[in-house]
Amino acid sequence: MKRLLIAVLLLLISSFNTLKSRQLLKLSLSAQSYDPRLFGTWQVKTVVVDSHCKYVDEGAESFSKLNFSLVDGKLSPTWFGHNWNLVENKMFKLENNNKLVWVRENSLVKNNKFWIARSQDLFDIHQNNSITATSYISQYLNGKYVGDYKTRSYLKRF
């Protein structure tokens, strides 16, 4: 049931493609009140748990850092990992629970190839020093869709 709820939520978020529907989504979710347990710098271990992309191996692990801070009154994450650049960034807090959705797009230019990763991350805040995140990522190479994969990340406060 929990997986179905998450899938429906992520599908709804991804289906809001027009400006008008994005405004409705922003108004329906409280974008200005965030759990203070999020703020600060986190050490992140990410594991690929399912992959349908030939460029991403199931079981692969990576390590990075993530910082949550307020910028102009809005929650702003900064990801320090593997030279990827944040292109698009939207955060939504889900009311009455410890969950936060981060919809983002990252880009990377490497070896004359242009990569885009479109990601929907669902953060589950467990305690003051522990967060898990499940991410659903669609990968593009030079503008062509090359597959998708799912990761699970474990965040520990520095």
PDB file of C-alpha atoms in Angstrom:
ATOM      1  CA  MET A   1       0.000   0.000   0.000  1.00  0.00           C
ATOM      2  CA  LYS A   2       2.839   2.375   0.886  1.00  0.00           C
ATOM      3  CA  ARG A   3       4.530   1.763  -2.504  1.00  0.00           C
ATOM      4  CA  LEU A   4       1.244   2.408  -4.302  1.00  0.00           C
ATOM      5  CA  LEU A   5       0.761   5.705  -2.439  1.00  0.00           C
ATOM      6  CA  ILE A   6       4.316   6.798  -3.281  1.00  0.00           C
ATOM      7  CA  ALA A   7       3.895   5.805  -6.944  1.00  0.00           C
ATOM      8  CA  VAL A   8       0.588   7.703  -7.215  1.00  0.00           C
ATOM      9  CA  LEU A   9       2.121  10.767  -5.561  1.00  0.00           C
ATOM     10  CA  LEU A  10       5.128  10.747  -7.884  1.00  0.00           C
ATOM     11  CA  LEU A  11       2.876  10.232 -10.906  1.00  0.00           C
ATOM     12  CA  LEU A  12       0.731  13.192  -9.877  1.00  0.00           C
ATOM     13  CA  ILE A  13       3.761  15.415  -9.419  1.00  0.00           C
ATOM     14  CA  SER A  14       5.248  14.420 -12.768  1.00  0.00           C
ATOM     15  CA  SER A  15       1.929  14.985 -14.564  1.00  0.00           C
ATOM     16  CA  PHE A  16       1.755  18.659 -13.597  1.00  0.00           C
ATOM     17  CA  ASN A  17       3.340  20.010 -16.763  1.00  0.00           C
ATOM     18  CA  THR A  18       1.425  23.235 -17.321  1.00  0.00           C
ATOM     19  CA  LEU A  19       2.179  26.453 -15.456  1.00  0.00           C
ATOM     20  CA  LYS A  20      -1.378  26.643 -14.122  1.00  0.00           C
ATOM     21  CA  SER A  21      -1.268  23.142 -12.644  1.00  0.00           C
ATOM     22  CA  ARG A  22       2.133  23.806 -11.094  1.00  0.00           C
ATOM     23  CA  GLN A  23       0.681  26.858  -9.351  1.00  0.00           C
ATOM     24  CA  LEU A  24      -2.208  24.766  -8.032  1.00  0.00           C
ATOM     25  CA  LEU A  25       0.238  22.175  -6.697  1.00  0.00           C
ATOM     26  CA  LYS A  26       2.328  24.825  -4.959  1.00  0.00           C
ATOM     27  CA  LEU A  27      -0.765  26.274  -3.328  1.00  0.00           C
ATOM     28  CA  SER A  28      -2.020  22.885  -2.172  1.00  0.00           C
ATOM     29  CA  LEU A  29       1.221  21.971  -0.401  1.00  0.00           C
ATOM     30  CA  SER A  30       2.851  24.057   2.285  1.00  0.00           C
ATOM     31  CA  ALA A  31       6.100  25.066   0.623  1.00  0.00           C
ATOM     32  CA  GLN A  32       7.202  27.452   3.352  1.00  0.00           C
ATOM     33  CA  SER A  33       7.203  25.353   6.518  1.00  0.00           C
ATOM     34  CA  TYR A  34       9.888  22.712   6.751  1.00  0.00           C
ATOM     35  CA  ASP A  35      10.967  20.467   9.535  1.00  0.00           C
ATOM     36  CA  PRO A  36      14.086  22.013  11.109  1.00  0.00           C
ATOM     37  CA  ARG A  37      15.573  18.522  11.362  1.00  0.00           C
ATOM     38  CA  LEU A  38      16.375  18.782   7.640  1.00  0.00           C
ATOM     39  CA  PHE A  39      18.735  21.741   7.890  1.00  0.00           C
ATOM     40  CA  GLY A  40      22.471  21.212   7.759  1.00  0.00           C
ATOM     41  CA  THR A  41      24.924  19.000   5.908  1.00  0.00           C
ATOM     42  CA  TRP A  42      24.364  15.291   5.436  1.00  0.00           C
ATOM     43  CA  GLN A  43      26.650  12.459   4.392  1.00  0.00           C
ATOM     44  CA  VAL A  44      24.833  10.398   1.745  1.00  0.00           C
ATOM     45  CA  LYS A  45      25.334   6.757   0.773  1.00  0.00           C
ATOM     46  CA  THR A  46      23.322   5.847  -2.337  1.00  0.00           C
ATOM     47  CA  VAL A  47      22.678   2.327  -3.624  1.00  0.00           C
ATOM     48  CA  VAL A  48      21.077   1.486  -6.982  1.00  0.00           C
ATOM     49  CA  VAL A  49      18.318  -0.978  -6.095  1.00  0.00           C
ATOM     50  CA  ASP A  50      16.764  -1.459  -9.547  1.00  0.00           C
ATOM     51  CA  SER A  51      18.047  -0.454 -12.984  1.00  0.00           C
ATOM     52  CA  HIS A  52      16.651  -0.479 -16.495  1.00  0.00           C
ATOM     53  CA  CYS A  53      19.488   1.665 -17.816  1.00  0.00           C
ATOM     54  CA  LYS A  54      22.583   0.109 -19.366  1.00  0.00           C
ATOM     55  CA  TYR A  55      24.742   2.932 -17.972  1.00  0.00           C
ATOM     56  CA  VAL A  56      23.730   2.335 -14.339  1.00  0.00           C
ATOM     57  CA  ASP A  57      24.502  -0.974 -12.634  1.00  0.00           C
ATOM     58  CA  GLU A  58      22.184  -2.437 -10.017  1.00  0.00           C
ATOM     59  CA  GLY A  59      24.036  -2.652  -6.701  1.00  0.00           C
ATOM     60  CA  ALA A  60      26.343   0.274  -7.513  1.00  0.00           C
ATOM     61  CA  GLU A  61      27.119   2.504  -4.524  1.00  0.00           C
ATOM     62  CA  SER A  62      28.159   6.129  -4.372  1.00  0.00           C
ATOM     63  CA  PHE A  63      28.888   8.674  -1.664  1.00  0.00           C
ATOM     64  CA  SER A  64      28.136  12.376  -1.665  1.00  0.00           C
ATOM     65  CA  LYS A  65      27.056  15.289   0.526  1.00  0.00           C
ATOM     66  CA  LEU A  66      23.747  17.146   0.655  1.00  0.00           C
ATOM     67  CA  ASN A  67      23.091  20.446   2.391  1.00  0.00           C
ATOM     68  CA  PHE A  68      19.634  21.843   3.203  1.00  0.00           C
ATOM     69  CA  SER A  69      19.389  25.575   3.939  1.00  0.00           C
ATOM     70  CA  LEU A  70      16.935  28.438   3.519  1.00  0.00           C
ATOM     71  CA  VAL A  71      17.457  30.774   0.564  1.00  0.00           C
ATOM     72  CA  ASP A  72      14.987  33.662   0.216  1.00  0.00           C
ATOM     73  CA  GLY A  73      12.641  31.854   2.601  1.00  0.00           C
ATOM     74  CA  LYS A  74      12.588  28.639   0.558  1.00  0.00           C
ATOM     75  CA  LEU A  75      14.177  25.309   1.332  1.00  0.00           C
ATOM     76  CA  SER A  76      17.204  24.976  -0.903  1.00  0.00           C
ATOM     77  CA  PRO A  77      19.181  21.744  -1.205  1.00  0.00           C
ATOM     78  CA  THR A  78      22.742  21.765  -2.495  1.00  0.00           C
ATOM     79  CA  TRP A  79      24.103  18.430  -3.645  1.00  0.00           C
ATOM     80  CA  PHE A  80      27.862  17.919  -3.721  1.00  0.00           C
ATOM     81  CA  GLY A  81      28.393  14.855  -5.838  1.00  0.00           C
ATOM     82  CA  HIS A  82      30.238  13.699  -8.885  1.00  0.00           C
ATOM     83  CA  ASN A  83      30.276  17.028 -10.806  1.00  0.00           C
ATOM     84  CA  TRP A  84      26.551  17.010 -11.589  1.00  0.00           C
ATOM     85  CA  ASN A  85      24.910  20.465 -11.847  1.00  0.00           C
ATOM     86  CA  LEU A  86      21.416  21.182 -10.544  1.00  0.00           C
ATOM     87  CA  VAL A  87      19.319  22.526 -13.447  1.00  0.00           C
ATOM     88  CA  GLU A  88      15.776  22.403 -12.056  1.00  0.00           C
ATOM     89  CA  ASN A  89      14.724  22.250  -8.418  1.00  0.00           C
ATOM     90  CA  LYS A  90      11.279  21.911  -6.809  1.00  0.00           C
ATOM     91  CA  MET A  91      10.594  20.841  -3.235  1.00  0.00           C
ATOM     92  CA  PHE A  92       7.246  19.878  -1.752  1.00  0.00           C
ATOM     93  CA  LYS A  93       6.518  19.045   1.874  1.00  0.00           C
ATOM     94  CA  LEU A  94       3.756  16.528   2.424  1.00  0.00           C
ATOM     95  CA  GLU A  95       1.524  17.562   5.273  1.00  0.00           C
ATOM     96  CA  ASN A  96       0.986  15.484   8.433  1.00  0.00           C
ATOM     97  CA  ASN A  97       3.949  13.175   7.967  1.00  0.00           C
ATOM     98  CA  ASN A  98       7.721  13.200   7.878  1.00  0.00           C
ATOM     99  CA  LYS A  99       8.042  13.115   4.096  1.00  0.00           C
ATOM    100  CA  LEU A 100       9.417  15.571   1.560  1.00  0.00           C
ATOM    101  CA  VAL A 101       9.462  15.295  -2.250  1.00  0.00           C
ATOM    102  CA  TRP A 102      12.320  16.778  -4.262  1.00  0.00           C
ATOM    103  CA  VAL A 103      11.760  16.966  -8.027  1.00  0.00           C
ATOM    104  CA  ARG A 104      14.984  17.880  -9.797  1.00  0.00           C
ATOM    105  CA  GLU A 105      16.976  17.732 -12.959  1.00  0.00           C
ATOM    106  CA  ASN A 106      20.766  17.443 -13.011  1.00  0.00           C
ATOM    107  CA  SER A 107      23.177  17.714 -15.911  1.00  0.00           C
ATOM    108  CA  LEU A 108      26.704  16.517 -16.538  1.00  0.00           C
ATOM    109  CA  VAL A 109      29.073  17.040 -19.441  1.00  0.00           C
ATOM    110  CA  LYS A 110      31.765  14.365 -19.558  1.00  0.00           C
ATOM    111  CA  ASN A 111      33.899  13.049 -22.435  1.00  0.00           C
ATOM    112  CA  ASN A 112      31.923  15.175 -24.946  1.00  0.00           C
ATOM    113  CA  LYS A 113      28.660  13.578 -23.807  1.00  0.00           C
ATOM    114  CA  PHE A 114      25.742  15.498 -22.312  1.00  0.00           C
ATOM    115  CA  TRP A 115      23.862  13.643 -19.561  1.00  0.00           C
ATOM    116  CA  ILE A 116      20.556  14.628 -17.954  1.00  0.00           C
ATOM    117  CA  ALA A 117      19.063  12.884 -14.923  1.00  0.00           C
ATOM    118  CA  ARG A 118      15.457  13.709 -14.014  1.00  0.00           C
ATOM    119  CA  SER A 119      14.776  12.613 -10.485  1.00  0.00           C
ATOM    120  CA  GLN A 120      11.907  12.420  -8.032  1.00  0.00           C
ATOM    121  CA  ASP A 121      13.184  11.847  -4.505  1.00  0.00           C
ATOM    122  CA  LEU A 122      11.012  10.983  -1.523  1.00  0.00           C
ATOM    123  CA  PHE A 123      12.740  11.773   1.782  1.00  0.00           C
ATOM    124  CA  ASP A 124      11.558  10.075   4.965  1.00  0.00           C
ATOM    125  CA  ILE A 125      12.809  11.821   8.113  1.00  0.00           C
ATOM    126  CA  HIS A 126      13.267   9.199  10.826  1.00  0.00           C
ATOM    127  CA  GLN A 127      15.035  11.103  13.605  1.00  0.00           C
ATOM    128  CA  ASN A 128      17.223  14.159  14.081  1.00  0.00           C
ATOM    129  CA  ASN A 129      20.230  12.444  12.507  1.00  0.00           C
ATOM    130  CA  SER A 130      18.751   9.934  10.064  1.00  0.00           C
ATOM    131  CA  ILE A 131      16.894  10.242   6.748  1.00  0.00           C
ATOM    132  CA  THR A 132      16.266   7.720   3.991  1.00  0.00           C
ATOM    133  CA  ALA A 133      15.376   8.675   0.438  1.00  0.00           C
ATOM    134  CA  THR A 134      13.977   6.668  -2.422  1.00  0.00           C
ATOM    135  CA  SER A 135      14.696   8.123  -5.857  1.00  0.00           C
ATOM    136  CA  TYR A 136      13.204   7.394  -9.248  1.00  0.00           C
ATOM    137  CA  ILE A 137      15.536   8.618 -12.007  1.00  0.00           C
ATOM    138  CA  SER A 138      15.145   8.854 -15.779  1.00  0.00           C
ATOM    139  CA  GLN A 139      18.463   9.095 -17.611  1.00  0.00           C
ATOM    140  CA  TYR A 140      19.132  10.870 -20.927  1.00  0.00           C
ATOM    141  CA  LEU A 141      22.258  10.882 -23.081  1.00  0.00           C
ATOM    142  CA  ASN A 142      22.661  13.663 -25.660  1.00  0.00           C
ATOM    143  CA  GLY A 143      18.911  14.311 -25.469  1.00  0.00           C
ATOM    144  CA  LYS A 144      17.872  10.664 -25.947  1.00  0.00           C
ATOM    145  CA  TYR A 145      16.163   8.640 -23.199  1.00  0.00           C
ATOM    146  CA  VAL A 146      18.404   5.693 -22.230  1.00  0.00           C
ATOM    147  CA  GLY A 147      16.528   4.159 -19.281  1.00  0.00           C
ATOM    148  CA  ASP A 148      15.490   4.565 -15.687  1.00  0.00           C
ATOM    149  CA  TYR A 149      16.591   3.326 -12.315  1.00  0.00           C
ATOM    150  CA  LYS A 150      15.712   3.467  -8.629  1.00  0.00           C
ATOM    151  CA  THR A 151      18.046   4.256  -5.753  1.00  0.00           C
ATOM    152  CA  ARG A 152      17.868   4.190  -1.991  1.00  0.00           C
ATOM    153  CA  SER A 153      19.933   6.734  -0.085  1.00  0.00           C
ATOM    154  CA  TYR A 154      20.886   6.801   3.565  1.00  0.00           C
ATOM    155  CA  LEU A 155      21.594  10.238   5.016  1.00  0.00           C
ATOM    156  CA  LYS A 156      23.543  10.764   8.229  1.00  0.00           C
ATOM    157  CA  ARG A 157      24.263  14.168   9.685  1.00  0.00           C
ATOM    158  CA  PHE A 158      27.899  15.285   9.690  1.00  0.00           C
TER     159      PHE A 158
END
